[in-house]
PDB file of C-alpha atoms in Angstrom:
ATOM      1  CA  MET A   1     -10.996  -0.526   1.082  1.00 55.00           C
ATOM      2  CA  THR A   2      -8.452  -2.545   3.061  1.00 55.00           C
ATOM      3  CA  ALA A   3      -6.217  -2.781  -0.083  1.00 53.00           C
ATOM      4  CA  VAL A   4      -6.148   0.991  -0.427  1.00 50.00           C
ATOM      5  CA  LEU A   5      -5.238   1.384   3.192  1.00 47.00           C
ATOM      6  CA  LEU A   6      -2.387  -1.091   2.841  1.00 47.00           C
ATOM      7  CA  ILE A   7      -1.126   0.639  -0.272  1.00 51.00           C
ATOM      8  CA  ALA A   8      -1.394   4.143   1.369  1.00 53.00           C
ATOM      9  CA  SER A   9       0.523   2.775   4.420  1.00 52.00           C
ATOM     10  CA  ALA A  10       3.166   1.306   2.128  1.00 50.00           C
ATOM     11  CA  VAL A  11       3.641   4.603   0.390  1.00 48.00           C
ATOM     12  CA  CYS A  12       4.018   6.302   3.823  1.00 48.00           C
ATOM     13  CA  ALA A  13       6.514   3.696   5.021  1.00 50.00           C
ATOM     14  CA  SER A  14       8.595   3.704   1.734  1.00 55.00           C
ATOM     15  CA  ALA A  15       8.821   7.398   1.197  1.00 68.00           C
ATOM     16  CA  GLN A  16       8.446  10.584   3.217  1.00 88.00           C
ATOM     17  CA  THR A  17       5.183  12.333   2.449  1.00 88.00           C
ATOM     18  CA  GLY A  18       4.000  15.828   2.985  1.00 89.00           C
ATOM     19  CA  LYS A  19       0.519  17.186   3.638  1.00 92.00           C
ATOM     20  CA  ALA A  20      -0.717  19.596   1.044  1.00 92.00           C
ATOM     21  CA  THR A  21      -3.057  22.494   1.576  1.00 93.00           C
ATOM     22  CA  GLY A  22      -5.345  21.408  -1.331  1.00 95.00           C
ATOM     23  CA  ALA A  23      -5.814  19.225  -4.403  1.00 95.00           C
ATOM     24  CA  LEU A  24      -6.661  19.471  -8.061  1.00 95.00           C
ATOM     25  CA  LEU A  25      -9.349  17.033  -9.005  1.00 95.00           C
ATOM     26  CA  ARG A  26     -11.115  16.226 -12.265  1.00 95.00           C
ATOM     27  CA  GLY A  27     -14.826  15.373 -12.592  1.00 95.00           C
ATOM     28  CA  LEU A  28     -16.517  13.961 -15.676  1.00 94.00           C
ATOM     29  CA  ASP A  29     -20.221  14.142 -16.423  1.00 94.00           C
ATOM     30  CA  LYS A  30     -20.600  10.835 -18.277  1.00 94.00           C
ATOM     31  CA  VAL A  31     -23.883  11.886 -19.920  1.00 95.00           C
ATOM     32  CA  SER A  32     -22.618  15.080 -21.525  1.00 94.00           C
ATOM     33  CA  GLY A  33     -18.965  13.982 -21.772  1.00 95.00           C
ATOM     34  CA  THR A  34     -17.792  17.261 -20.159  1.00 92.00           C
ATOM     35  CA  PRO A  35     -14.691  17.080 -17.924  1.00 95.00           C
ATOM     36  CA  ILE A  36     -14.359  19.753 -15.239  1.00 95.00           C
ATOM     37  CA  ASP A  37     -11.088  20.436 -13.323  1.00 96.00           C
ATOM     38  CA  PHE A  38     -11.440  21.994  -9.913  1.00 95.00           C
ATOM     39  CA  SER A  39      -9.105  23.133  -7.141  1.00 95.00           C
ATOM     40  CA  MET A  40     -10.014  22.496  -3.547  1.00 96.00           C
ATOM     41  CA  LYS A  41      -8.489  23.429  -0.226  1.00 97.00           C
ATOM     42  CA  VAL A  42      -8.464  20.876   2.592  1.00 97.00           C
ATOM     43  CA  GLY A  43     -11.895  20.998   4.334  1.00 96.00           C
ATOM     44  CA  ASP A  44     -13.672  22.540   1.323  1.00 96.00           C
ATOM     45  CA  THR A  45     -16.718  21.140  -0.348  1.00 95.00           C
ATOM     46  CA  VAL A  46     -17.321  21.523  -4.086  1.00 95.00           C
ATOM     47  CA  GLU A  47     -20.457  20.767  -6.020  1.00 93.00           C
ATOM     48  CA  LEU A  48     -20.133  18.767  -9.195  1.00 92.00           C
ATOM     49  CA  GLY A  49     -23.640  18.518 -10.616  1.00 90.00           C
ATOM     50  CA  LYS A  50     -25.569  16.772  -7.822  1.00 89.00           C
ATOM     51  CA  LEU A  51     -22.405  15.490  -6.122  1.00 92.00           C
ATOM     52  CA  ARG A  52     -20.834  17.222  -3.077  1.00 94.00           C
ATOM     53  CA  VAL A  53     -17.063  16.505  -2.930  1.00 95.00           C
ATOM     54  CA  THR A  54     -15.265  17.170   0.323  1.00 96.00           C
ATOM     55  CA  LEU A  55     -11.408  17.020   0.536  1.00 97.00           C
ATOM     56  CA  GLY A  56     -10.234  15.727   3.933  1.00 97.00           C
ATOM     57  CA  GLU A  57      -6.509  15.520   3.154  1.00 96.00           C
ATOM     58  CA  CYS A  58      -4.024  15.401   0.341  1.00 95.00           C
ATOM     59  CA  ARG A  59      -0.534  13.751   0.648  1.00 95.00           C
ATOM     60  CA  TYR A  60       2.450  13.673  -1.778  1.00 92.00           C
ATOM     61  CA  PRO A  61       6.022  12.309  -1.877  1.00 88.00           C
ATOM     62  CA  THR A  62       8.232  15.079  -0.414  1.00 85.00           C
ATOM     63  CA  ASP A  63      11.024  14.227  -2.847  1.00 81.00           C
ATOM     64  CA  ASN A  64       8.644  14.744  -5.708  1.00 73.00           C
ATOM     65  CA  PRO A  65       5.854  17.212  -4.884  1.00 66.00           C
ATOM     66  CA  SER A  66       4.306  17.077  -8.366  1.00 69.00           C
ATOM     67  CA  GLY A  67       4.469  13.284  -8.317  1.00 71.00           C
ATOM     68  CA  ASP A  68       1.888  10.779  -7.114  1.00 85.00           C
ATOM     69  CA  ALA A  69      -0.717  12.234  -4.869  1.00 91.00           C
ATOM     70  CA  TYR A  70      -3.346  10.507  -2.804  1.00 91.00           C
ATOM     71  CA  ALA A  71      -6.373  12.313  -1.308  1.00 95.00           C
ATOM     72  CA  TRP A  72      -9.018  11.430   1.263  1.00 97.00           C
ATOM     73  CA  LEU A  73     -12.423  12.341  -0.230  1.00 96.00           C
ATOM     74  CA  VAL A  74     -15.965  12.114   1.038  1.00 96.00           C
ATOM     75  CA  ILE A  75     -18.590  12.324  -1.801  1.00 95.00           C
ATOM     76  CA  ARG A  76     -22.253  12.622  -1.157  1.00 94.00           C
ATOM     77  CA  ASP A  77     -25.045  12.457  -3.858  1.00 90.00           C
ATOM     78  CA  GLY A  78     -27.424  15.464  -3.695  1.00 81.00           C
ATOM     79  CA  ASN A  79     -28.760  16.575  -0.426  1.00 70.00           C
ATOM     80  CA  ASP A  80     -28.703  13.007   0.900  1.00 73.00           C
ATOM     81  CA  ASP A  81     -26.677  12.576   4.037  1.00 75.00           C
ATOM     82  CA  GLN A  82     -25.732   9.138   2.928  1.00 82.00           C
ATOM     83  CA  THR A  83     -22.156   8.856   1.721  1.00 91.00           C
ATOM     84  CA  THR A  84     -21.614   7.618  -1.915  1.00 92.00           C
ATOM     85  CA  PHE A  85     -17.811   7.375  -1.589  1.00 94.00           C
ATOM     86  CA  GLU A  86     -15.387   7.762   1.370  1.00 95.00           C
ATOM     87  CA  GLY A  87     -11.730   6.885   1.135  1.00 95.00           C
ATOM     88  CA  TRP A  88      -8.377   7.500  -0.465  1.00 95.00           C
ATOM     89  CA  MET A  89      -8.084   8.099  -4.149  1.00 94.00           C
ATOM     90  CA  ILE A  90      -4.580   7.639  -5.722  1.00 92.00           C
ATOM     91  CA  ALA A  91      -3.666   9.847  -8.654  1.00 90.00           C
ATOM     92  CA  SER A  92      -1.579   7.189 -10.351  1.00 87.00           C
ATOM     93  CA  SER A  93      -4.173   4.495  -9.900  1.00 86.00           C
ATOM     94  CA  PRO A  94      -7.611   6.063 -10.125  1.00 83.00           C
ATOM     95  CA  ALA A  95      -9.370   2.757 -10.659  1.00 84.00           C
ATOM     96  CA  LEU A  96      -7.961   1.205  -7.530  1.00 88.00           C
ATOM     97  CA  ASN A  97     -10.502   2.869  -5.275  1.00 88.00           C
ATOM     98  CA  ALA A  98     -12.960   4.654  -7.561  1.00 88.00           C
ATOM     99  CA  LEU A  99     -16.247   6.400  -7.182  1.00 90.00           C
ATOM    100  CA  ASP A 100     -19.135   4.127  -8.357  1.00 89.00           C
ATOM    101  CA  HIS A 101     -21.726   6.558  -9.712  1.00 89.00           C
ATOM    102  CA  GLN A 102     -24.028   6.154 -12.695  1.00 91.00           C
ATOM    103  CA  ARG A 103     -23.452   9.805 -13.979  1.00 93.00           C
ATOM    104  CA  TYR A 104     -20.206  11.138 -12.551  1.00 93.00           C
ATOM    105  CA  ASP A 105     -16.533  10.149 -12.287  1.00 94.00           C
ATOM    106  CA  VAL A 106     -14.163  11.962  -9.984  1.00 95.00           C
ATOM    107  CA  TRP A 107     -10.362  11.444  -9.669  1.00 93.00           C
ATOM    108  CA  VAL A 108      -7.362  13.121  -8.203  1.00 94.00           C
ATOM    109  CA  LEU A 109      -4.796  14.793 -10.469  1.00 93.00           C
ATOM    110  CA  ARG A 110      -2.328  16.190  -7.914  1.00 92.00           C
ATOM    111  CA  CYS A 111      -1.924  17.924  -4.593  1.00 92.00           C
ATOM    112  CA  THR A 112      -1.465  21.644  -4.376  1.00 91.00           C
ATOM    113  CA  THR A 113       0.661  23.471  -1.822  1.00 83.00           C
ATOM    114  CA  ASP A 114      -0.110  27.104  -2.499  1.00 78.00           C
TER     115      ASP A 114
END
């Protein structure tokens, strides 16, 4: 987690970033092999199977809006109030801070500004 915060801080320090109004994410059901793309607005919660994915924030380089995105996600499994994942996911390095779930994968594709 500390490494992700350091990388996110380095990105902020080395380039100007903008806050997006939403993000495009991809989920994968590892049992069926079915990928699902879904758009979210900041503050929204989307259900992916039993997972509840909440987007807290999405940032992107202002000089390249379609470039590398990083998003703050909170992911809960089922109706459990316990958090399965909370942190920054980086589009160009999805394995750096990944969701560790037996059935589902979730990663960030890009921020959206519309």
